Coordinates of C-alpha atoms and ligand atoms in Angstrom, one line a residue:
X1 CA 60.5 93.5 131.9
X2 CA 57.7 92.3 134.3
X3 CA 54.1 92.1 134.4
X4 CA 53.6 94.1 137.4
X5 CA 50.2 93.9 139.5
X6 CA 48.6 97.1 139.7
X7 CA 45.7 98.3 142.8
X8 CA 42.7 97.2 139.8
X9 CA 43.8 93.7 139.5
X10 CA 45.5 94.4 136.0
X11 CA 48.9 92.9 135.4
X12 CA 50.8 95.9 133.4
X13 CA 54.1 95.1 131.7
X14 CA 56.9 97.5 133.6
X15 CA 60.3 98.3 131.9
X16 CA 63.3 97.6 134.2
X17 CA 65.4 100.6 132.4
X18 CA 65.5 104.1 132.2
X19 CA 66.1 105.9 128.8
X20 CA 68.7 108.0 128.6
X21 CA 68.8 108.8 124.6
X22 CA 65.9 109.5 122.2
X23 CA 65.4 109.7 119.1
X24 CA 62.9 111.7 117.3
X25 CA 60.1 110.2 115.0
X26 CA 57.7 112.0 112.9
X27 CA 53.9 111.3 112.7
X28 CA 52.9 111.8 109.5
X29 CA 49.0 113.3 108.5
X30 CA 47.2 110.3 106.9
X31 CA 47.3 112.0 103.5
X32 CA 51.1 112.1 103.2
X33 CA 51.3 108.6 104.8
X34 CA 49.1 107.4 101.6
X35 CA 51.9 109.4 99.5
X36 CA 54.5 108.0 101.1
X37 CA 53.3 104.1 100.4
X38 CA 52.7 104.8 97.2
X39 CA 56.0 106.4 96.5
X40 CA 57.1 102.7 98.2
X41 CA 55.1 101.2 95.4
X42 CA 53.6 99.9 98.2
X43 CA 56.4 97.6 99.6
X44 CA 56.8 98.5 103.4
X45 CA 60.6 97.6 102.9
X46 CA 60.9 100.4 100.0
X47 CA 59.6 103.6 103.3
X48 CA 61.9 105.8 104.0
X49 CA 62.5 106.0 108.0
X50 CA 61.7 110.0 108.2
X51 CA 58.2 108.8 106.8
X52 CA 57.5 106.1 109.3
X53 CA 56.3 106.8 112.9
X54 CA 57.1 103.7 114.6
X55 CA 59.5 101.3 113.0
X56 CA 58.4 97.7 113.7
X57 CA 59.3 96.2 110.4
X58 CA 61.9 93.9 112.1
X59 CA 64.1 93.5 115.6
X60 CA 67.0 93.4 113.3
X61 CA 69.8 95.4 114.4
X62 CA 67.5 97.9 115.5
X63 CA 67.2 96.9 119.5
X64 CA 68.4 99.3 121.9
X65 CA 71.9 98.8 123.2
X66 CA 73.0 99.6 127.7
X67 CA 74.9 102.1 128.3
X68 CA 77.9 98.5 129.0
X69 CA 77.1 98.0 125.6
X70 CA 78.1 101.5 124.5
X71 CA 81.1 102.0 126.9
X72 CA 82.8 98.4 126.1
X73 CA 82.8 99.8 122.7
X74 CA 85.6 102.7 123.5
X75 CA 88.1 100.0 124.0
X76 CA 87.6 98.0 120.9
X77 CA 91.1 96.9 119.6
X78 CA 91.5 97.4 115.9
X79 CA 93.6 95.7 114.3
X80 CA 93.0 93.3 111.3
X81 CA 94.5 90.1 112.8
X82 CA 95.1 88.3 116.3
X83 CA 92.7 91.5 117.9
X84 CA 92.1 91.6 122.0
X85 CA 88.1 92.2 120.8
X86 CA 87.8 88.7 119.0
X87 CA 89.3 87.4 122.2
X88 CA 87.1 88.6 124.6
X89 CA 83.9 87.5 122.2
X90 CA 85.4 84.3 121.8
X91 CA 85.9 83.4 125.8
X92 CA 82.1 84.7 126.2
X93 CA 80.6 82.2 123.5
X94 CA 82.3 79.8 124.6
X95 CA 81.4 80.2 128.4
X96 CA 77.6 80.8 127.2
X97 CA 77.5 77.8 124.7
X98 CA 80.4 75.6 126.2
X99 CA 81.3 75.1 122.6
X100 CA 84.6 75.0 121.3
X101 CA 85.5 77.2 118.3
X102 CA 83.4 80.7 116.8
X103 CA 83.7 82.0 113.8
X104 CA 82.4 85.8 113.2
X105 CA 80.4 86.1 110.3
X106 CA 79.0 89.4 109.1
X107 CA 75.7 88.6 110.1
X108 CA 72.5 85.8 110.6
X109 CA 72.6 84.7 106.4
X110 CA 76.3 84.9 106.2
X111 CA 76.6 81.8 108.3
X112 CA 73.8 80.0 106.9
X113 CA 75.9 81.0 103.4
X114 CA 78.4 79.0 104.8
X115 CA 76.8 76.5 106.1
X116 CA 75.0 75.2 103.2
X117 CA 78.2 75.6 100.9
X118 CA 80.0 73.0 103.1
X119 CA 77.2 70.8 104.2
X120 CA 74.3 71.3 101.0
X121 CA 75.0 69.3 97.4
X122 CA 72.2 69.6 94.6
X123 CA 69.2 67.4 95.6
X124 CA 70.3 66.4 99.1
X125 CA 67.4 67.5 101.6
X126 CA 67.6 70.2 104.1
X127 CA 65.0 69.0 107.1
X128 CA 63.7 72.0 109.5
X129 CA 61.0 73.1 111.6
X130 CA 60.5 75.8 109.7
X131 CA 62.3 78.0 107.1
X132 CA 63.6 81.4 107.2
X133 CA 63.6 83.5 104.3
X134 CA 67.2 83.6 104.1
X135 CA 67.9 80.1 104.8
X136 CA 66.0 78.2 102.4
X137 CA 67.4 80.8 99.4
X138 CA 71.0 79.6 100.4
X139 CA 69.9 76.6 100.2
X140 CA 67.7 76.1 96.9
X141 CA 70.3 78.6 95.0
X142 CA 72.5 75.4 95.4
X143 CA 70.1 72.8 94.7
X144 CA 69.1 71.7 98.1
X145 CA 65.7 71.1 99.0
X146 CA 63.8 71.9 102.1
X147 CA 61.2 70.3 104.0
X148 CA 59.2 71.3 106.6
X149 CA 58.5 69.5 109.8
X150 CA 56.7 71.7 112.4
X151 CA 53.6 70.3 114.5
X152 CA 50.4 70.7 112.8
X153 CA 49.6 73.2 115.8
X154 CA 52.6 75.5 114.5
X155 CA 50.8 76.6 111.3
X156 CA 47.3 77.0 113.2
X157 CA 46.8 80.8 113.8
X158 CA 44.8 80.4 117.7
X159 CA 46.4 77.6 120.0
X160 CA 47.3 77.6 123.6
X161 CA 50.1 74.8 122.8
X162 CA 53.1 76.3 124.5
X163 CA 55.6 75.3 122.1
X164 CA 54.5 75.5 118.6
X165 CA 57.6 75.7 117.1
X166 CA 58.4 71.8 117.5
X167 CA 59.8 69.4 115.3
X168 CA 57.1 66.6 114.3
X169 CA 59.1 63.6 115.7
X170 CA 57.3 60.6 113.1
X171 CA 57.8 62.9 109.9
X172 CA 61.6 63.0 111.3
X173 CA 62.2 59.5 111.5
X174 CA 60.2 58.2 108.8
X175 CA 61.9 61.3 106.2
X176 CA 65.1 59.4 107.5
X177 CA 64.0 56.4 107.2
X178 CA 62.5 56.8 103.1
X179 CA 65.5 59.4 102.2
X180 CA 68.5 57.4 103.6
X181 CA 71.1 59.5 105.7
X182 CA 73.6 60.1 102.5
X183 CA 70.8 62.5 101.0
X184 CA 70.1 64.3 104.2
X185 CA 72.3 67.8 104.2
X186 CA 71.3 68.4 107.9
X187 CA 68.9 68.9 110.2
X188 CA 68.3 72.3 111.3
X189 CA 66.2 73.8 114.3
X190 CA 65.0 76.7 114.4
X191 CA 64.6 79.1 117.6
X192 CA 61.8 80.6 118.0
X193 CA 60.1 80.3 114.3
X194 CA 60.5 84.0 112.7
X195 CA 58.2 83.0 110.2
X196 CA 55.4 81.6 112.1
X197 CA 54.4 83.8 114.9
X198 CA 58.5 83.5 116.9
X199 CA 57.1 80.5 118.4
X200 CA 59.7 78.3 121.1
X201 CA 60.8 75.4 120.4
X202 CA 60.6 72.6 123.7
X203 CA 63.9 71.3 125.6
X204 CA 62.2 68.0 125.5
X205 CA 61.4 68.1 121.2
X206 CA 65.2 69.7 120.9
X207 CA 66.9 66.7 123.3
X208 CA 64.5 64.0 121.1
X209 CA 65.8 65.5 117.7
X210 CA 69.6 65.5 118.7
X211 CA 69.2 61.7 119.9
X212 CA 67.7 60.9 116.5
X213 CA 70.2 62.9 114.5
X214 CA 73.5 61.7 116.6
X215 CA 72.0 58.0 116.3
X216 CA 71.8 58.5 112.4
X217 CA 75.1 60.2 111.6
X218 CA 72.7 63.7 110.4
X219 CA 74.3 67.1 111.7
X220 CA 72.0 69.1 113.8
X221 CA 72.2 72.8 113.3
X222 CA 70.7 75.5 115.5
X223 CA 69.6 78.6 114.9
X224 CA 70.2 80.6 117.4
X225 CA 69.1 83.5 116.2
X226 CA 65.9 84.0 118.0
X227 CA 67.4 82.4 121.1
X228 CA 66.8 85.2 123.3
X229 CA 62.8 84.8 123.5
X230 CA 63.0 81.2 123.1
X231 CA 64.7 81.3 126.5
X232 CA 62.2 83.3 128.4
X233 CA 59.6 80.5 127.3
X234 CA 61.5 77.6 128.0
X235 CA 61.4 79.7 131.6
X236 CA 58.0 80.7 132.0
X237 CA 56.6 77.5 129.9
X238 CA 58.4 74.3 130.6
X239 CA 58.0 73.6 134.5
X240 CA 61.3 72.0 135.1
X241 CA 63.0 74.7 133.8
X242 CA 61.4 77.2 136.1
X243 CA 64.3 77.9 138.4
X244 CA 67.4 76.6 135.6
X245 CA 70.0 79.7 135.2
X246 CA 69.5 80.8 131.8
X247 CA 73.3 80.1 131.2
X248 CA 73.0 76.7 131.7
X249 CA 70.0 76.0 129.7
X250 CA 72.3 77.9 126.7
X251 CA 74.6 75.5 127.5
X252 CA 72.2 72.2 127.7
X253 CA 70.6 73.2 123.9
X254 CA 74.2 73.7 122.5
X255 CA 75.5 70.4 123.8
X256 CA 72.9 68.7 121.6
X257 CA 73.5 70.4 118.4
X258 CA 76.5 70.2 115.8
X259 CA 76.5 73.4 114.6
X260 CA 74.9 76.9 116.3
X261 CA 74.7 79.8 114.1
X262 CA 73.0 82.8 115.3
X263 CA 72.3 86.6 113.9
X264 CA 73.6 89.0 116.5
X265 CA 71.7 91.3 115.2
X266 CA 68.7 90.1 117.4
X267 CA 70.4 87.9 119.6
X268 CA 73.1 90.3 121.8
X269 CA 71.6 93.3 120.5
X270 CA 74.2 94.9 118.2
X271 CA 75.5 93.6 114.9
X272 CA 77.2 91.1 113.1
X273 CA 76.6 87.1 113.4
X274 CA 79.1 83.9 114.2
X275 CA 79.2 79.9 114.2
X276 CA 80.3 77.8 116.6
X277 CA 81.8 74.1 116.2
X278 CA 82.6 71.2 118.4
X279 CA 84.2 69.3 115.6
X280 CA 88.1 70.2 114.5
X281 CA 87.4 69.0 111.5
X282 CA 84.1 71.0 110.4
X283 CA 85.7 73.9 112.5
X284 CA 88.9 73.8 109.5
X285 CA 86.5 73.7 106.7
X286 CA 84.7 77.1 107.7
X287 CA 88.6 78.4 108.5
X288 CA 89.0 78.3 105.0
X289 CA 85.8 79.9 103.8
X290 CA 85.7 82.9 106.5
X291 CA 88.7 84.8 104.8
X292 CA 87.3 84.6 101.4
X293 CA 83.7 85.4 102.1
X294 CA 83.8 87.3 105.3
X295 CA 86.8 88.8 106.4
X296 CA 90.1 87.5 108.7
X297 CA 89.3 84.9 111.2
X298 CA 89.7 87.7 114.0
X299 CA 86.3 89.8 112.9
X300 CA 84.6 88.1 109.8
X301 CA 83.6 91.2 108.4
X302 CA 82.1 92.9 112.1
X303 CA 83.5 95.8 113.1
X304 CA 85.6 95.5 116.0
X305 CA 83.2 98.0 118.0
X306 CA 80.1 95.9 117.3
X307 CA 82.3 92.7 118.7
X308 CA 82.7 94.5 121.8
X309 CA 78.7 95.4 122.4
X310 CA 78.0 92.1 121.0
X311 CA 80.4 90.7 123.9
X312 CA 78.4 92.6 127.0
X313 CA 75.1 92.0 125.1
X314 CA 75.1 88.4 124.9
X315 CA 76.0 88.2 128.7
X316 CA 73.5 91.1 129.3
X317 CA 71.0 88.2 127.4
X318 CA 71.7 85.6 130.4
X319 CA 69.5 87.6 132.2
X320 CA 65.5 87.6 132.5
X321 CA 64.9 91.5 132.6
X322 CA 66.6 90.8 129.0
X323 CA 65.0 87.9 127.4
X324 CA 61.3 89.2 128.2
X325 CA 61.6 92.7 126.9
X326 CA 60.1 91.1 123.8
X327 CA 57.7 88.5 124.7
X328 CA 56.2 90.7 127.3
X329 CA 55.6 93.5 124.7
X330 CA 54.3 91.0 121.8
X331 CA 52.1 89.9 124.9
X332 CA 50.5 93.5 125.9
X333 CA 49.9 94.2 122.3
X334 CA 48.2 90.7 121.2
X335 CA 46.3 91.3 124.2
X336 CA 44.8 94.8 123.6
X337 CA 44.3 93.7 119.8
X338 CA 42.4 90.1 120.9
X339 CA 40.1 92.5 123.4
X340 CA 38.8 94.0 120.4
X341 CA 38.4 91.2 118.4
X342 CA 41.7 91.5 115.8
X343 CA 42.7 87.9 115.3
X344 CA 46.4 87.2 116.2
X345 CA 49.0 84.5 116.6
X346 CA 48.5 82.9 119.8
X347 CA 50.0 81.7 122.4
X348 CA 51.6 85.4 121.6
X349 CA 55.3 84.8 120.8
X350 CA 58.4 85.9 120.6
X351 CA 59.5 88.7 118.0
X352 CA 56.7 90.8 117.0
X353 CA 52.9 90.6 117.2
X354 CA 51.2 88.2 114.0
X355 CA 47.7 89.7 113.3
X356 CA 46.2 87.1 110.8
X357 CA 45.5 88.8 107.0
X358 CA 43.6 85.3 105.8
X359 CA 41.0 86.3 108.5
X360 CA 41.5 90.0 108.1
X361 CA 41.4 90.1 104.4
X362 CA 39.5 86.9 103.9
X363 CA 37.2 89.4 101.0
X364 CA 40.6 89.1 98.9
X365 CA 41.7 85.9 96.5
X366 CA 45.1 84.8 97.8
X367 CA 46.7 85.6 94.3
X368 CA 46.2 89.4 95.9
X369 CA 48.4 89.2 98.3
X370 CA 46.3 89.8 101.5
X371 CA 49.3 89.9 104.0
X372 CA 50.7 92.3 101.7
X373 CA 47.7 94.4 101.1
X374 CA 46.9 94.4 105.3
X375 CA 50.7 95.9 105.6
X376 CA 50.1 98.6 103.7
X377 CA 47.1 99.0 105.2
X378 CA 48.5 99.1 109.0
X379 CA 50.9 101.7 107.7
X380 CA 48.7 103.9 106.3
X381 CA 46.0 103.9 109.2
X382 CA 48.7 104.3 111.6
X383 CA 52.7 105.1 110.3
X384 CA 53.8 102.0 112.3
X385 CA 55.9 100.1 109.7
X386 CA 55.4 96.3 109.5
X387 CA 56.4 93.3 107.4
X388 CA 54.6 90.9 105.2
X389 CA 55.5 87.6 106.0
X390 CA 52.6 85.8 103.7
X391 CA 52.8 84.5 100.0
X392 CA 54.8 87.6 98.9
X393 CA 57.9 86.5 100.8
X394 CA 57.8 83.2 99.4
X395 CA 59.4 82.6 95.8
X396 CA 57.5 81.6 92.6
X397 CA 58.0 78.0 91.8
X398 CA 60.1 76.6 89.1
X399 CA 57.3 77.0 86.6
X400 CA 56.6 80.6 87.4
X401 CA 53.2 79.5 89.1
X402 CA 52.4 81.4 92.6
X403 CA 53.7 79.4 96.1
X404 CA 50.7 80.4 98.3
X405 CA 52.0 80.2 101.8
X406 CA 50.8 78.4 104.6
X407 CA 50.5 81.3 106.7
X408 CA 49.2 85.0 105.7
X409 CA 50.4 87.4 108.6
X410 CA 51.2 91.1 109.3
X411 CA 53.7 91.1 111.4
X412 CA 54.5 93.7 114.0
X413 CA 58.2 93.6 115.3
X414 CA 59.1 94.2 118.5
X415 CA 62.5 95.8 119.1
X416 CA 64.2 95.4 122.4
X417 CA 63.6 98.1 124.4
X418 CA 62.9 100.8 122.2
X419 CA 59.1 101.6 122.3
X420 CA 57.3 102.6 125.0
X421 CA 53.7 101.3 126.5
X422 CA 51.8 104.2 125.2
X423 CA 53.2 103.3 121.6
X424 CA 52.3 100.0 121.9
X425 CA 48.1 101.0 122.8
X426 CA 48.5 103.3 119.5
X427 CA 49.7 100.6 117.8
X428 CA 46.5 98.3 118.9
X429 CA 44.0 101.6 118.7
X430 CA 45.0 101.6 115.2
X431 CA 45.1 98.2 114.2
X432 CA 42.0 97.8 115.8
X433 CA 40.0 100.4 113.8
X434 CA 41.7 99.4 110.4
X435 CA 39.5 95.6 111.5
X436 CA 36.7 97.6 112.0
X437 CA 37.4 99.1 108.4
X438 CA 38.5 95.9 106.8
X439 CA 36.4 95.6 104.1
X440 CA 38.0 98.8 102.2
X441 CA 41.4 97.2 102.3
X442 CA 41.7 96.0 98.7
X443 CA 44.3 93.6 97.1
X444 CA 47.9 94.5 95.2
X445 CA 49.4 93.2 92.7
X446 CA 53.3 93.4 91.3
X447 CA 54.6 95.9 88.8
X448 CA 58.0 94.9 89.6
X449 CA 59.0 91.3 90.8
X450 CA 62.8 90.3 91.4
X451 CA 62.8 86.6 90.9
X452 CA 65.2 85.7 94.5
X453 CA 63.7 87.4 97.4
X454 CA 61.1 89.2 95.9
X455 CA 59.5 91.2 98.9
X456 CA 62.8 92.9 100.0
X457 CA 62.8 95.1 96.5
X458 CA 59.4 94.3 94.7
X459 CA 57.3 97.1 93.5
X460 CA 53.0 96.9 93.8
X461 CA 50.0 98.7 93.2
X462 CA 46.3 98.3 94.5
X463 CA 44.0 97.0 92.3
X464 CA 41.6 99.7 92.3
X465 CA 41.4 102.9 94.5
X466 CA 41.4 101.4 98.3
X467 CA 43.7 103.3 99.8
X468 CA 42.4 106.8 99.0
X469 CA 38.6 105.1 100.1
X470 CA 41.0 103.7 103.7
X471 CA 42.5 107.6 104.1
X472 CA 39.1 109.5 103.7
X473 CA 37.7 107.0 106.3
X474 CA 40.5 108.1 108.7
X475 CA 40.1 111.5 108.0
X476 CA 36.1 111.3 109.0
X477 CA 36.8 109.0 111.8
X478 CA 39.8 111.2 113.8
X479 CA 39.0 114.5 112.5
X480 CA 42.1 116.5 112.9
X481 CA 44.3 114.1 114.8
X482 CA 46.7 112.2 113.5
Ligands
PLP501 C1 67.2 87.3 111.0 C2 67.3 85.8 111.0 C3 68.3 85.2 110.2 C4 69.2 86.0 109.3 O1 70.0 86.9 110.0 P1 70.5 88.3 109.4 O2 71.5 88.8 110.5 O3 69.4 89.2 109.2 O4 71.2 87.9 108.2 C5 68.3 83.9 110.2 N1 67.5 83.1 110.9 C6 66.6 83.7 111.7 C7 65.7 82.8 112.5 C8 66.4 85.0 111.8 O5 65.4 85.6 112.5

């Protein structure tokens, strides 16, 4: 995409594609909306899609594919060893990342599975910028422990600090220097911070981290997952970067790092995941686990048709028009939601839109789960399905007490090329009455609760009768519309 000047001054973001396919969505009436979340016990994971109107509860596996995409998958060579496909994804990661060995992996948490089996032993530390859901569980479940190292900045909702998703450089060296390097599991950055507002990390934070880690004997793992948008801002935000072929600056980040991992289903836009190794010697031990957790060596559990789309996509990704579909989206919608006051994650990021439920829902004790009650919320003043990504992602500590988290955000995915501009100003129109409204949105609290990932399957219900109170105020305010 592009941020296109238009004869009133305004830059408007333009989409260089056609579509060629649709797919229909239905727009619910308020009242069934209300049905539908309760039906969900009130968990936006637990919708069905034929009740949602826009789906922006992730970019995962959900981005649309090019028509490449679709035609490189007609020649996909099946076959459950030694397969053409495999070939032809291995020559591109390797050109992309100048790395020598990949192995495919199901998806995103199927490496970092592997990972921390070979690398994690009970109560060595794991030290990131920040975690992912998935991460840290593969982590803790085998006794590892996680800390945290972004920049103050990172977990402070308005900033205009281009890259908030960097590593704080003293807490690095003096965690190394009071741990010792024999209880450090590996370091691990993170591109562009999913849980934080998809903020970049800098060249200059990642190429100071890898000089600490190589001089200390620490691995340095990358998640590549949100590469894509992390790319576009190392572009449009770092100033000797400007003109740098987005190849190469692949290239530069994986030559510091020991170990890149990445979830194709964001990066690449189709499905499946993969690792890639310098080492022989790390590259044998994850030879040995692929088979056994993942599938032969030659697809790790991918169909071979995805390897194919996943093949085009990721060169398709070395390409601007690519990497800011997303930014340039979360942009135009953070924008027409800060125009009417709706605090947000800024700089706006990569990933989705972050409107901020500690502000939002600042009426509500923590315990009540305000990014969880401002989710609901969104989707029944609108059918857009979000995520929580607040204290009900997080996991209970070891004494059952609540982990409050640091941040308490809504978050509004943005798939790649999938929704149009005129979605995205519904999206805004309705967020920004539901802040207008924001003192009927009333707290939740669980009548089901899995103990390990708790907000992909956990059941609420609102303490009181809010969300009847939220629909009748739609209802007056629209009038018949939907
Ligand atoms: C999505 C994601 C993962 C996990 O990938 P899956 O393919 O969903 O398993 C890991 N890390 C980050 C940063 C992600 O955004």
């Amino acid at each position: 995409m592009s941020f296109v000047k238009f004869m009133s001054g305004e830059n408007i973001p333009l989409e260089m594609h056609k579509v060629r396919m649709v797919q229909k969505v239905n727009l619910l009436p308020v009242e069934q909306r209300l049905k539908a979340i309760e039906e969900a016990g009130y968990n936006t994971f637990l919708l069905k899609n034929r009740d949602v109107f826009l789906d922006q509860l992730t970019d995962s596996g959900v981005n649309a594919m090019s028509q490449e995409q679709y035609a490189a998958m007609m020649r996909a060579d099946d076959s459950y060893a030694g397969s053409e496909t495999f070939y032809r994804l291995e020559a591109v990661l390797q050109d992309i990342f100048g790395m020598k060995y990949f192995l495919p992996a199901h998806q995103g948490r199927a490496c970092e599975h592997l990972i921390s089996k070979i690398l994690v032993k009970p109560g060595l530390t794991t030290i990131m910028n920040y975690h992912f859901t998935t991460t840290k569980a593969h982590i803790t479940i085998l006794g590892g422990i996680v800390e945290e190292i972004v920049i103050d900045e990172g977990l402070k909702i308005e900033s205009d600090l281009p890259f908030k998703g960097d590593l704080n450089i003293d807490r690095l060296n003096e965690l190394i220097k009071k741990l010792g390097k024999e209880k450090i599991a590996f370091v691990r950055i993170e591109a562009g911070t999913n849980l934080i507002g998809g903020q970049p990390v800098s060249m200059n934070n990642m190429r100071m981290v890898s000089d600490i880690c190589r001089n200390a004997g620490i691995p340095l793992v990358y998640d590549a997952s949100l590469l894509g948008d992390n790319l576009y801002f190392i572009k449009k935000r770092d100033e000797k970067y400007k003109n740098a072929d987005i190849k190469s600056i692949c290239r530069e980040i994986a030559s510091m790092m020991d170990i890149v991992y990445f979830s194709a289903r964001k990066l690449g836009s189709a499905r499946g995941g993969g690792i890639l190794v310098n080492n022989e010697e790390l590259y044998l031990k994850f030879r040995d686990l692929i088979p056994l957790y993942e599938g032969f060596l030659t697809y790790g559990g991918m169909s071979v048709r995805e390897m194919e789309a996943l093949a085009v996509g990721l060169e398709e990704t070395m390409d601007m028009d690519v990497v800011s579909q997303t930014p340039i989206i979360v942009e135009a919608l953070c924008n027409e939601l800060i125009k009417n006051g709706v605090p947000v994650v800024t700089p706006p990021g990569g990933l989705g839109c972050h409107v901020d439920a500690t502000q939002i829902c600042a009426h509500l004790p923590q315990t009540q789960y305000r990014a969880g009650a401002l989710t609901a919320a969104i989707y029944i003043a609108s059918g857009v399905r979000n995520m929580e990504r607040g204290t009900m992602s997080e996991q209970r500590n070891e004494d059952g007490s609540e982990r409050f988290a640091e941040m308490e955000l809504a978050r509004l995915a943005v798939p790649r090329r999938v929704f149009t501009l005129s979605q995205v100003k519904y999206t805004a129109d309705r967020i920004s009455w539901l802040y207008q409204n924001r003192n009927l949105i009333g707290g939740l609290e669980f009548t089901e609760e899995p103990k390990v990932l708790r907000f992909f399957f956990g059941r609420l219900k609102p303490i009181g009768n809010w969300p009847e109170e939220l629909a009748k105020k739609f209802r007056e305010d629209f009038g018949d519309s939907l």
